[in-house]
mmCIF file of C-alpha atoms in Angstrom:
data_model
loop_
_atom_site.group_PDB
_atom_site.id
_atom_site.type_symbol
_atom_site.label_atom_id
_atom_site.label_comp_id
_atom_site.label_asym_id
_atom_site.label_seq_id
_atom_site.Cartn_x
_atom_site.Cartn_y
_atom_site.Cartn_z
ATOM 1 C CA MET W 21 -10.620 -34.745 -25.615
ATOM 2 C CA THR W 22 -10.448 -31.293 -24.297
ATOM 3 C CA ARG W 23 -12.170 -30.584 -20.979
ATOM 4 C CA THR W 24 -14.899 -28.159 -20.841
ATOM 5 C CA ILE W 25 -14.387 -25.094 -18.672
ATOM 6 C CA ASP W 26 -17.238 -23.837 -16.480
ATOM 7 C CA THR W 27 -16.406 -19.940 -16.675
ATOM 8 C CA GLU W 28 -19.591 -19.014 -14.808
ATOM 9 C CA SER W 29 -18.685 -21.203 -11.888
ATOM 10 C CA LEU W 30 -15.294 -19.904 -11.913
ATOM 11 C CA LYS W 31 -16.309 -16.282 -12.073
ATOM 12 C CA ARG W 32 -18.834 -17.094 -9.291
ATOM 13 C CA ASP W 33 -16.033 -18.629 -7.115
ATOM 14 C CA HIS W 34 -13.682 -15.754 -7.972
ATOM 15 C CA PRO W 35 -15.371 -12.391 -7.823
ATOM 16 C CA ILE W 36 -13.811 -9.971 -10.372
ATOM 17 C CA THR W 37 -12.946 -7.294 -7.501
ATOM 18 C CA GLU W 38 -10.952 -10.105 -5.774
ATOM 19 C CA VAL W 39 -9.211 -11.189 -9.203
ATOM 20 C CA ILE W 40 -8.155 -7.676 -9.616
ATOM 21 C CA GLY W 41 -7.590 -6.635 -6.069
ATOM 22 C CA ARG W 42 -5.258 -9.410 -5.767
ATOM 23 C CA TYR W 43 -2.865 -7.972 -8.063
ATOM 24 C CA GLY W 44 -2.512 -4.979 -5.664
ATOM 25 C CA ILE W 45 -4.742 -2.620 -7.565
ATOM 26 C CA GLU W 46 -6.550 -0.606 -5.011
ATOM 27 C CA LEU W 47 -10.458 -0.051 -5.828
ATOM 28 C CA ARG W 48 -12.709 2.547 -4.177
ATOM 29 C CA PRO W 49 -16.426 2.721 -4.594
ATOM 30 C CA SER W 50 -17.926 5.151 -7.157
ATOM 31 C CA GLY W 51 -21.831 4.915 -7.647
ATOM 32 C CA ARG W 52 -22.406 1.550 -8.859
ATOM 33 C CA ALA W 53 -18.719 0.775 -9.860
ATOM 34 C CA LEU W 54 -15.335 0.592 -8.197
ATOM 35 C CA VAL W 55 -12.863 2.510 -9.799
ATOM 36 C CA GLY W 56 -8.901 2.173 -9.529
ATOM 37 C CA ARG W 57 -5.587 2.765 -11.546
ATOM 38 C CA CYS W 58 -5.808 0.970 -15.021
ATOM 39 C CA PRO W 59 -2.517 -0.881 -15.571
ATOM 40 C CA PHE W 60 -2.801 -1.014 -19.335
ATOM 41 C CA HIS W 61 -1.924 2.557 -20.112
ATOM 42 C CA PRO W 62 0.297 5.448 -18.556
ATOM 43 C CA ASP W 63 -2.554 7.000 -16.416
ATOM 44 C CA GLY W 64 -0.734 9.407 -14.395
ATOM 45 C CA GLY W 65 -2.518 8.259 -11.165
ATOM 46 C CA ARG W 66 -5.973 8.853 -12.457
ATOM 47 C CA PRO W 67 -8.524 6.164 -11.737
ATOM 48 C CA ASN W 68 -9.909 5.170 -15.384
ATOM 49 C CA LEU W 69 -10.505 1.724 -14.568
ATOM 50 C CA HIS W 70 -14.113 0.870 -13.649
ATOM 51 C CA VAL W 71 -15.045 -2.454 -12.187
ATOM 52 C CA TYR W 72 -18.746 -3.451 -11.925
ATOM 53 C CA PRO W 73 -19.484 -6.303 -9.604
ATOM 54 C CA ALA W 74 -23.024 -6.683 -10.577
ATOM 55 C CA THR W 75 -22.079 -7.642 -14.071
ATOM 56 C CA GLN W 76 -18.752 -9.244 -13.217
ATOM 57 C CA SER W 77 -17.046 -6.873 -15.659
ATOM 58 C CA TRP W 78 -14.381 -4.169 -16.054
ATOM 59 C CA TYR W 79 -13.962 -1.491 -18.620
ATOM 60 C CA CYS W 80 -11.370 1.314 -19.080
ATOM 61 C CA TYR W 81 -12.837 4.738 -20.227
ATOM 62 C CA ARG W 82 -9.205 5.650 -21.284
ATOM 63 C CA CYS W 83 -8.068 2.408 -23.222
ATOM 64 C CA GLY W 84 -11.707 1.726 -24.475
ATOM 65 C CA VAL W 85 -11.220 -1.824 -23.506
ATOM 66 C CA GLY W 86 -12.863 -4.197 -21.050
ATOM 67 C CA GLY W 87 -14.198 -7.883 -20.385
ATOM 68 C CA ASP W 88 -14.541 -10.386 -17.693
ATOM 69 C CA ALA W 89 -12.146 -11.685 -15.037
ATOM 70 C CA ILE W 90 -10.446 -13.798 -17.558
ATOM 71 C CA ALA W 91 -10.079 -11.110 -20.124
ATOM 72 C CA PHE W 92 -8.418 -9.022 -17.545
ATOM 73 C CA VAL W 93 -5.655 -11.587 -16.781
ATOM 74 C CA ARG W 94 -5.096 -12.437 -20.234
ATOM 75 C CA ARG W 95 -4.601 -8.839 -21.220
ATOM 76 C CA LEU W 96 -2.490 -8.109 -17.953
ATOM 77 C CA GLU W 97 0.038 -11.299 -18.119
ATOM 78 C CA GLY W 98 -0.225 -11.926 -22.006
ATOM 79 C CA CYS W 99 -1.401 -15.589 -21.552
ATOM 80 C CA ASP W 100 -4.054 -17.499 -23.269
ATOM 81 C CA PHE W 101 -7.457 -18.460 -22.100
ATOM 82 C CA ARG W 102 -6.774 -21.563 -20.360
ATOM 83 C CA ARG W 103 -3.805 -20.281 -18.482
ATOM 84 C CA ALA W 104 -5.746 -17.230 -17.328
ATOM 85 C CA VAL W 105 -8.410 -19.703 -16.063
ATOM 86 C CA ALA W 106 -5.687 -21.649 -14.347
ATOM 87 C CA ARG W 107 -3.924 -18.796 -12.860
ATOM 88 C CA ILE W 108 -7.523 -17.446 -11.193
ATOM 89 C CA ALA W 109 -8.425 -20.863 -9.929
ATOM 90 C CA GLY W 110 -5.137 -21.476 -8.567
ATOM 91 C CA GLY W 111 -4.607 -18.141 -6.998
ATOM 92 C CA GLU W 112 -1.414 -17.439 -8.886
ATOM 93 C CA LEU W 113 -1.933 -13.687 -9.321
ATOM 94 C CA HIS W 114 0.985 -11.492 -8.507
ATOM 95 C CA ALA W 115 0.989 -7.758 -7.680
ATOM 96 C CA THR W 116 4.497 -7.483 -9.054
ATOM 97 C CA VAL W 117 2.791 -7.901 -12.779
ATOM 98 C CA VAL W 118 0.759 -4.806 -12.278
ATOM 99 C CA GLY W 119 3.530 -2.997 -10.413
ATOM 100 C CA ARG W 120 5.703 -3.298 -13.609
ATOM 101 C CA HIS W 121 2.701 -1.822 -15.632
ATOM 102 C CA LEU W 122 2.008 0.979 -13.344
ATOM 103 C CA ALA W 123 5.658 1.946 -12.906
ATOM 104 C CA ALA W 124 6.148 2.351 -16.460
ATOM 105 C CA SER W 125 3.859 5.643 -16.580
ATOM 106 C CA SER W 126 6.359 7.218 -14.486
ATOM 107 C CA ARG W 127 9.891 5.765 -15.000
ATOM 108 C CA PRO W 128 11.840 3.614 -17.357
ATOM 109 C CA ALA W 129 10.995 -0.121 -17.458
ATOM 110 C CA GLY W 130 12.880 -1.879 -14.583
ATOM 111 C CA HIS W 131 13.521 1.068 -12.678
ATOM 112 C CA LEU W 132 12.222 0.036 -9.383
ATOM 113 C CA PRO W 133 12.262 1.705 -5.866
ATOM 114 C CA GLY W 134 15.875 1.661 -4.653
ATOM 115 C CA SER W 135 17.537 1.881 -8.132
ATOM 116 C CA TYR W 136 16.962 5.670 -8.381
ATOM 117 C CA SER W 137 19.362 7.924 -10.102
ATOM 118 C CA PRO W 138 21.491 10.392 -7.831
ATOM 119 C CA ALA W 139 19.156 13.245 -8.646
ATOM 120 C CA GLU W 140 16.027 11.321 -8.061
ATOM 121 C CA ARG W 141 17.289 10.068 -4.711
ATOM 122 C CA ALA W 142 18.159 13.749 -3.971
ATOM 123 C CA CYS W 143 14.517 14.690 -4.872
ATOM 124 C CA LEU W 144 13.007 11.960 -2.605
ATOM 125 C CA ALA W 145 15.113 13.057 0.128
ATOM 126 C CA ALA W 146 14.383 16.709 -0.220
ATOM 127 C CA ALA W 147 10.624 15.996 -0.131
ATOM 128 C CA VAL W 148 10.741 13.976 2.900
ATOM 129 C CA GLU W 149 12.558 16.849 4.559
ATOM 130 C CA LEU W 150 10.246 19.449 3.289
ATOM 131 C CA TYR W 151 7.107 17.611 4.385
ATOM 132 C CA HIS W 152 8.353 16.717 7.705
ATOM 133 C CA ASN W 153 9.198 20.148 8.552
ATOM 134 C CA ARG W 154 5.937 21.377 7.198
ATOM 135 C CA LEU W 155 3.980 18.995 9.480
ATOM 136 C CA LEU W 156 5.781 19.907 12.550
ATOM 137 C CA GLY W 157 4.548 23.646 11.793
ATOM 138 C CA ASP W 158 1.335 22.794 10.414
ATOM 139 C CA LEU W 159 -1.594 22.930 13.314
ATOM 140 C CA ARG W 160 -4.433 21.111 11.372
ATOM 141 C CA ALA W 161 -2.062 18.320 9.931
ATOM 142 C CA PHE W 162 -0.262 17.734 13.265
ATOM 143 C CA ALA W 163 -3.611 17.788 15.119
ATOM 144 C CA TYR W 164 -5.170 14.938 12.545
ATOM 145 C CA VAL W 165 -1.773 12.771 13.262
ATOM 146 C CA ARG W 166 -2.169 13.179 17.112
ATOM 147 C CA GLY W 167 -5.762 12.330 16.993
ATOM 148 C CA ARG W 168 -4.692 9.070 15.353
ATOM 149 C CA GLY W 169 -2.776 8.200 18.603
ATOM 150 C CA ILE W 170 0.470 9.112 16.941
ATOM 151 C CA ASP W 171 2.912 11.159 19.292
ATOM 152 C CA ARG W 172 5.540 13.494 18.339
ATOM 153 C CA GLN W 173 8.425 11.118 18.927
ATOM 154 C CA THR W 174 7.030 8.701 16.531
ATOM 155 C CA VAL W 175 6.400 11.548 13.849
ATOM 156 C CA GLN W 176 10.165 12.496 14.059
ATOM 157 C CA ARG W 177 11.406 8.929 14.309
ATOM 158 C CA CYS W 178 9.356 7.740 11.136
ATOM 159 C CA ARG W 179 9.802 11.214 9.418
ATOM 160 C CA VAL W 180 6.338 11.509 8.856
ATOM 161 C CA GLY W 181 5.225 14.790 6.798
ATOM 162 C CA TYR W 182 2.398 16.893 5.447
ATOM 163 C CA ALA W 183 2.512 17.956 1.622
ATOM 164 C CA ALA W 184 0.592 21.555 1.961
ATOM 165 C CA GLY W 185 0.717 21.687 -1.789
ATOM 166 C CA GLY W 186 2.264 24.138 -4.025
ATOM 167 C CA GLU W 187 5.691 24.214 -2.265
ATOM 168 C CA LEU W 188 7.778 21.194 -3.537
ATOM 169 C CA ALA W 189 8.740 22.643 -7.032
ATOM 170 C CA ALA W 190 9.807 25.990 -5.526
ATOM 171 C CA TYR W 191 11.660 24.034 -2.640
ATOM 172 C CA LEU W 192 13.431 21.913 -5.277
ATOM 173 C CA ARG W 193 14.640 24.789 -7.437
ATOM 174 C CA TRP W 194 15.930 26.456 -4.317
ATOM 175 C CA ARG W 195 17.890 23.315 -3.690
ATOM 176 C CA ARG W 196 18.843 23.254 -7.166
ATOM 177 C CA LEU W 197 17.516 19.924 -7.812
ATOM 178 C CA PRO W 198 16.236 18.884 -11.244
ATOM 179 C CA LEU W 199 12.224 18.990 -11.418
ATOM 180 C CA ARG W 200 12.445 16.413 -14.268
ATOM 181 C CA ALA W 201 13.908 14.084 -11.592
ATOM 182 C CA ALA W 202 10.895 14.601 -9.257
ATOM 183 C CA VAL W 203 8.312 13.953 -12.176
ATOM 184 C CA ARG W 204 10.157 10.726 -13.008
ATOM 185 C CA VAL W 205 9.850 9.269 -9.345
ATOM 186 C CA GLY W 206 6.420 10.459 -9.249
ATOM 187 C CA LEU W 207 6.743 13.503 -6.676
ATOM 188 C CA LEU W 208 5.502 15.990 -9.415
ATOM 189 C CA THR W 209 3.026 15.341 -12.487
ATOM 190 C CA PRO W 210 4.402 16.426 -15.726
ATOM 191 C CA GLY W 211 2.052 19.426 -15.679
ATOM 192 C CA GLY W 212 4.002 20.376 -12.262
ATOM 193 C CA ARG W 213 1.120 19.468 -9.864
ATOM 194 C CA GLU W 214 2.200 18.095 -6.587
ATOM 195 C CA PHE W 215 1.286 14.288 -6.260
ATOM 196 C CA PHE W 216 0.838 14.210 -2.473
ATOM 197 C CA ALA W 217 -0.912 17.761 -2.171
ATOM 198 C CA GLY W 218 -2.966 17.790 1.080
ATOM 199 C CA ARG W 219 -1.862 14.340 2.599
ATOM 200 C CA VAL W 220 0.074 13.185 5.461
ATOM 201 C CA VAL W 221 3.035 11.645 3.814
ATOM 202 C CA VAL W 222 4.975 8.529 5.172
ATOM 203 C CA PRO W 223 8.360 7.257 3.744
ATOM 204 C CA GLU W 224 9.879 4.022 3.657
ATOM 205 C CA VAL W 225 13.543 4.438 4.638
ATOM 206 C CA ARG W 226 16.234 2.217 3.735
ATOM 207 C CA GLY W 227 19.903 3.112 4.841
ATOM 208 C CA GLY W 228 18.893 6.617 5.658
ATOM 209 C CA GLN W 229 17.462 7.115 2.188
ATOM 210 C CA PRO W 230 13.627 7.193 1.616
ATOM 211 C CA ILE W 231 12.873 4.638 -1.348
ATOM 212 C CA TRP W 232 9.186 5.029 -1.298
ATOM 213 C CA LEU W 233 6.395 7.341 -0.192
ATOM 214 C CA ILE W 234 2.812 7.056 0.567
ATOM 215 C CA GLY W 235 0.288 9.834 1.496
ATOM 216 C CA ARG W 236 -3.119 9.923 3.383
ATOM 217 C CA THR W 237 -5.562 12.589 2.690
ATOM 218 C CA LEU W 238 -6.930 14.709 5.412
ATOM 219 C CA ASP W 239 -10.203 14.972 3.952
ATOM 220 C CA PRO W 240 -12.734 12.882 5.845
ATOM 221 C CA VAL W 241 -15.003 12.402 2.541
ATOM 222 C CA PRO W 242 -12.142 12.419 -0.242
ATOM 223 C CA ALA W 243 -13.154 12.863 -3.822
ATOM 224 C CA GLY W 244 -10.195 10.493 -4.634
ATOM 225 C CA PRO W 245 -8.486 7.505 -2.988
ATOM 226 C CA ARG W 246 -7.780 7.968 0.642
ATOM 227 C CA TYR W 247 -4.178 6.556 0.136
ATOM 228 C CA LEU W 248 -1.790 7.345 -2.801
ATOM 229 C CA GLY W 249 1.795 5.822 -3.025
ATOM 230 C CA LEU W 250 4.632 6.519 -5.688
ATOM 231 C CA PRO W 251 4.712 4.115 -8.626
ATOM 232 C CA GLY W 252 6.091 0.835 -8.537
ATOM 233 C CA PRO W 253 5.550 -2.241 -6.002
ATOM 234 C CA LYS W 254 4.859 -1.244 -2.429
ATOM 235 C CA PRO W 255 7.539 -2.264 -0.073
ATOM 236 C CA LEU W 256 7.002 -3.656 3.239
ATOM 237 C CA LEU W 257 6.754 -0.746 5.295
ATOM 238 C CA GLY W 258 9.275 -0.694 8.477
ATOM 239 C CA TRP W 259 11.333 -3.285 7.231
ATOM 240 C CA GLU W 260 14.713 -1.873 8.094
ATOM 241 C CA GLU W 261 13.992 -1.472 11.939
ATOM 242 C CA ALA W 262 11.572 -4.727 12.010
ATOM 243 C CA ALA W 263 14.310 -7.105 10.600
ATOM 244 C CA LYS W 264 16.391 -6.729 13.519
ATOM 245 C CA SER W 265 13.957 -8.386 15.855
ATOM 246 C CA PRO W 266 13.142 -12.255 15.662
ATOM 247 C CA THR W 267 9.326 -11.266 16.264
ATOM 248 C CA VAL W 268 7.185 -9.015 14.135
ATOM 249 C CA TRP W 269 3.672 -7.750 13.997
ATOM 250 C CA LEU W 270 2.273 -7.388 10.551
ATOM 251 C CA THR W 271 -0.711 -5.056 9.698
ATOM 252 C CA GLU W 272 -2.340 -3.514 6.821
ATOM 253 C CA GLY W 273 -2.176 0.129 7.081
ATOM 254 C CA VAL W 274 -0.041 2.877 7.481
ATOM 255 C CA PHE W 275 -1.533 4.226 10.571
ATOM 256 C CA ASP W 276 -1.715 0.790 12.113
ATOM 257 C CA TRP W 277 1.992 0.525 11.576
ATOM 258 C CA LEU W 278 2.816 3.870 12.912
ATOM 259 C CA ALA W 279 0.713 2.955 16.216
ATOM 260 C CA LEU W 280 2.717 -0.271 16.511
ATOM 261 C CA VAL W 281 6.233 1.497 16.187
ATOM 262 C CA ALA W 282 4.727 4.094 18.864
ATOM 263 C CA TRP W 283 4.095 1.353 21.045
ATOM 264 C CA GLY W 284 7.705 0.113 20.702
ATOM 265 C CA LEU W 285 6.711 -3.235 18.846
ATOM 266 C CA PRO W 286 8.615 -4.582 15.673
ATOM 267 C CA ALA W 287 6.210 -4.207 12.815
ATOM 268 C CA LEU W 288 5.530 -4.076 9.187
ATOM 269 C CA ALA W 289 2.685 -2.846 7.077
ATOM 270 C CA LEU W 290 1.653 -4.605 3.802
ATOM 271 C CA VAL W 291 -0.010 -1.261 2.669
ATOM 272 C CA GLY W 292 -3.009 -3.220 1.557
ATOM 273 C CA THR W 293 -4.201 -6.707 1.908
ATOM 274 C CA TYR W 294 -2.329 -8.735 -0.767
ATOM 275 C CA ALA W 295 1.053 -9.910 0.314
ATOM 276 C CA ARG W 296 3.220 -10.406 -2.619
ATOM 277 C CA THR W 297 5.381 -13.623 -3.054
ATOM 278 C CA GLU W 298 8.580 -11.607 -2.214
ATOM 279 C CA ALA W 299 6.999 -10.170 0.712
ATOM 280 C CA LEU W 300 6.061 -13.945 2.100
ATOM 281 C CA ARG W 301 9.459 -14.770 1.519
ATOM 282 C CA ALA W 302 11.090 -11.978 3.511
ATOM 283 C CA LEU W 303 8.457 -12.993 6.517
ATOM 284 C CA ALA W 304 9.932 -16.378 6.492
ATOM 285 C CA ARG W 305 13.108 -15.143 8.282
ATOM 286 C CA PHE W 306 10.967 -14.301 11.590
ATOM 287 C CA GLU W 307 10.406 -16.890 14.002
ATOM 288 C CA ARG W 308 7.008 -15.413 15.148
ATOM 289 C CA ILE W 309 4.731 -13.127 13.113
ATOM 290 C CA TYR W 310 1.772 -11.635 14.870
ATOM 291 C CA LEU W 311 -1.033 -11.084 12.243
ATOM 292 C CA ALA W 312 -2.887 -7.958 13.102
ATOM 293 C CA LEU W 313 -4.716 -7.110 9.881
ATOM 294 C CA ASP W 314 -8.182 -5.296 9.855
ATOM 295 C CA ALA W 315 -11.340 -7.268 11.220
ATOM 296 C CA ASP W 316 -13.252 -7.250 8.068
ATOM 297 C CA ASP W 317 -13.649 -9.762 5.353
ATOM 298 C CA ALA W 318 -10.634 -8.578 3.060
ATOM 299 C CA GLY W 319 -8.544 -8.575 6.491
ATOM 300 C CA ARG W 320 -9.497 -12.204 7.352
ATOM 301 C CA GLN W 321 -8.833 -13.461 4.079
ATOM 302 C CA ALA W 322 -5.798 -11.989 3.862
ATOM 303 C CA THR W 323 -4.688 -13.178 7.371
ATOM 304 C CA ALA W 324 -5.957 -16.790 6.309
ATOM 305 C CA ALA W 325 -3.547 -16.699 3.102
ATOM 306 C CA VAL W 326 -0.494 -15.367 4.979
ATOM 307 C CA ALA W 327 -1.072 -17.876 7.738
ATOM 308 C CA GLY W 328 -1.377 -20.699 5.198
ATOM 309 C CA VAL W 329 1.921 -19.916 3.940
ATOM 310 C CA LEU W 330 3.899 -19.149 6.978
ATOM 311 C CA GLY W 331 2.468 -22.090 9.170
ATOM 312 C CA GLY W 332 2.946 -22.404 12.867
ATOM 313 C CA ARG W 333 5.041 -19.282 13.078
ATOM 314 C CA ALA W 334 2.070 -16.896 12.321
ATOM 315 C CA VAL W 335 -0.371 -16.148 15.126
ATOM 316 C CA SER W 336 -3.619 -14.607 13.960
ATOM 317 C CA VAL W 337 -4.803 -11.714 16.204
ATOM 318 C CA THR W 338 -8.682 -10.999 16.687
ATOM 319 C CA LEU W 339 -8.644 -7.330 17.275
ATOM 320 C CA PRO W 340 -10.883 -6.621 20.406
ATOM 321 C CA GLY W 341 -13.738 -4.608 19.235
ATOM 322 C CA VAL W 342 -12.073 -2.456 16.705
ATOM 323 C CA LYS W 343 -11.679 -2.653 13.072
ATOM 324 C CA ASP W 344 -7.933 -2.035 13.003
ATOM 325 C CA VAL W 345 -4.801 -1.351 15.253
ATOM 326 C CA SER W 346 -5.154 2.330 14.242
ATOM 327 C CA GLU W 347 -8.578 2.727 16.219
ATOM 328 C CA LEU W 348 -6.716 0.887 19.230
ATOM 329 C CA ALA W 349 -4.212 3.715 19.167
ATOM 330 C CA ALA W 350 -6.511 6.435 20.127
ATOM 331 C CA LEU W 351 -7.409 4.200 23.449
ATOM 332 C CA PRO W 352 -5.619 4.855 26.822
ATOM 333 C CA ASN W 353 -5.164 0.826 26.911
ATOM 334 C CA GLY W 354 -4.708 0.226 23.252
ATOM 335 C CA ARG W 355 -1.488 -1.466 23.539
ATOM 336 C CA VAL W 356 -2.265 -3.781 26.405
ATOM 337 C CA ALA W 357 -5.595 -4.726 24.722
ATOM 338 C CA LEU W 358 -3.669 -5.632 21.476
ATOM 339 C CA LEU W 359 -1.213 -7.531 23.456
ATOM 340 C CA ARG W 360 -3.633 -9.489 25.371
ATOM 341 C CA ALA W 361 -5.567 -10.204 22.022
ATOM 342 C CA ALA W 362 -2.405 -11.594 20.789
ATOM 343 C CA GLY W 363 -1.908 -14.023 23.667
ATOM 344 C CA ALA W 364 1.437 -12.080 24.209
ATOM 345 C CA ARG W 365 0.801 -12.308 28.164
ATOM 346 C CA GLN W 366 4.311 -11.511 28.996
ATOM 347 C CA LEU W 367 4.322 -8.509 27.167
ATOM 348 C CA ALA W 368 0.997 -7.356 28.274
ATOM 349 C CA ARG W 369 1.958 -7.718 32.093
ATOM 350 C CA ALA W 370 5.206 -5.483 31.466
ATOM 351 C CA ALA W 371 3.080 -3.010 29.450
#
């Protein structure tokens, strides 16, 4: 006899925002809804997906499709009803699935960060160079970064930049680089608009070559998302340097990561709260992982999920009176406070 599935209990135990969020889709409040990028069509970075927590439903105003959490998983993963239910109940939801869908809007299928053509790599490197030089000469943008506790040395070391907007296309032409390649990687929209305009930009660099970029708006009340990243799966930010150490600090945000780097600590950023299977496998190489994620419900849930996989090598860090590591960065004793909170007494005494 076929077992009856209590879908109402399933949806109550696994809210739709949690289900969609665990695919790595970033949602932000907009009235009574949460909005984000739709994985079912080439969206150009526009937030067409609307999620309604009150009714446990979603709808894309571009695709004209919607439903509940089960319908979302079925449509995204191409599975049947019972398989979708099993995946939700078991937590087997992978950001790599949505990464493939979102990446398809800007580049050919299977074209992942790190597998760029020579022209695409050259465009990424040129953008990082332009943005970095712009930040060092832009008083407002540099003051913002310094106000977040990030010093000039860290800015230079991590090649942090600022996209003033309206400069990249002209710069690429001057460098005789094809704009089509910049469009393919997501630096420019098909209409020529600069994707990161008005944002502090942080690259992930491997082997001296940027493979992915993420930008944070300077606007305190942004009309769109605070953070925008290039299409494709998010890498662990800071991997190349952190992998040299047996110990690592894992955090959520870009500025959390920059603060840890500024303090001389080997660090990685999830760039969100969801740790993909590939990320968890990579973290298993470390002897000890300090989990310094945000002190909110999402951060605590992510900490528990990562610690559950990594076991005794993971050390959960309760941040001392702040929401995240970046708030500690603005305090004169932030580094010491973090080390003490982590129980890293020997490091704290040496600080």
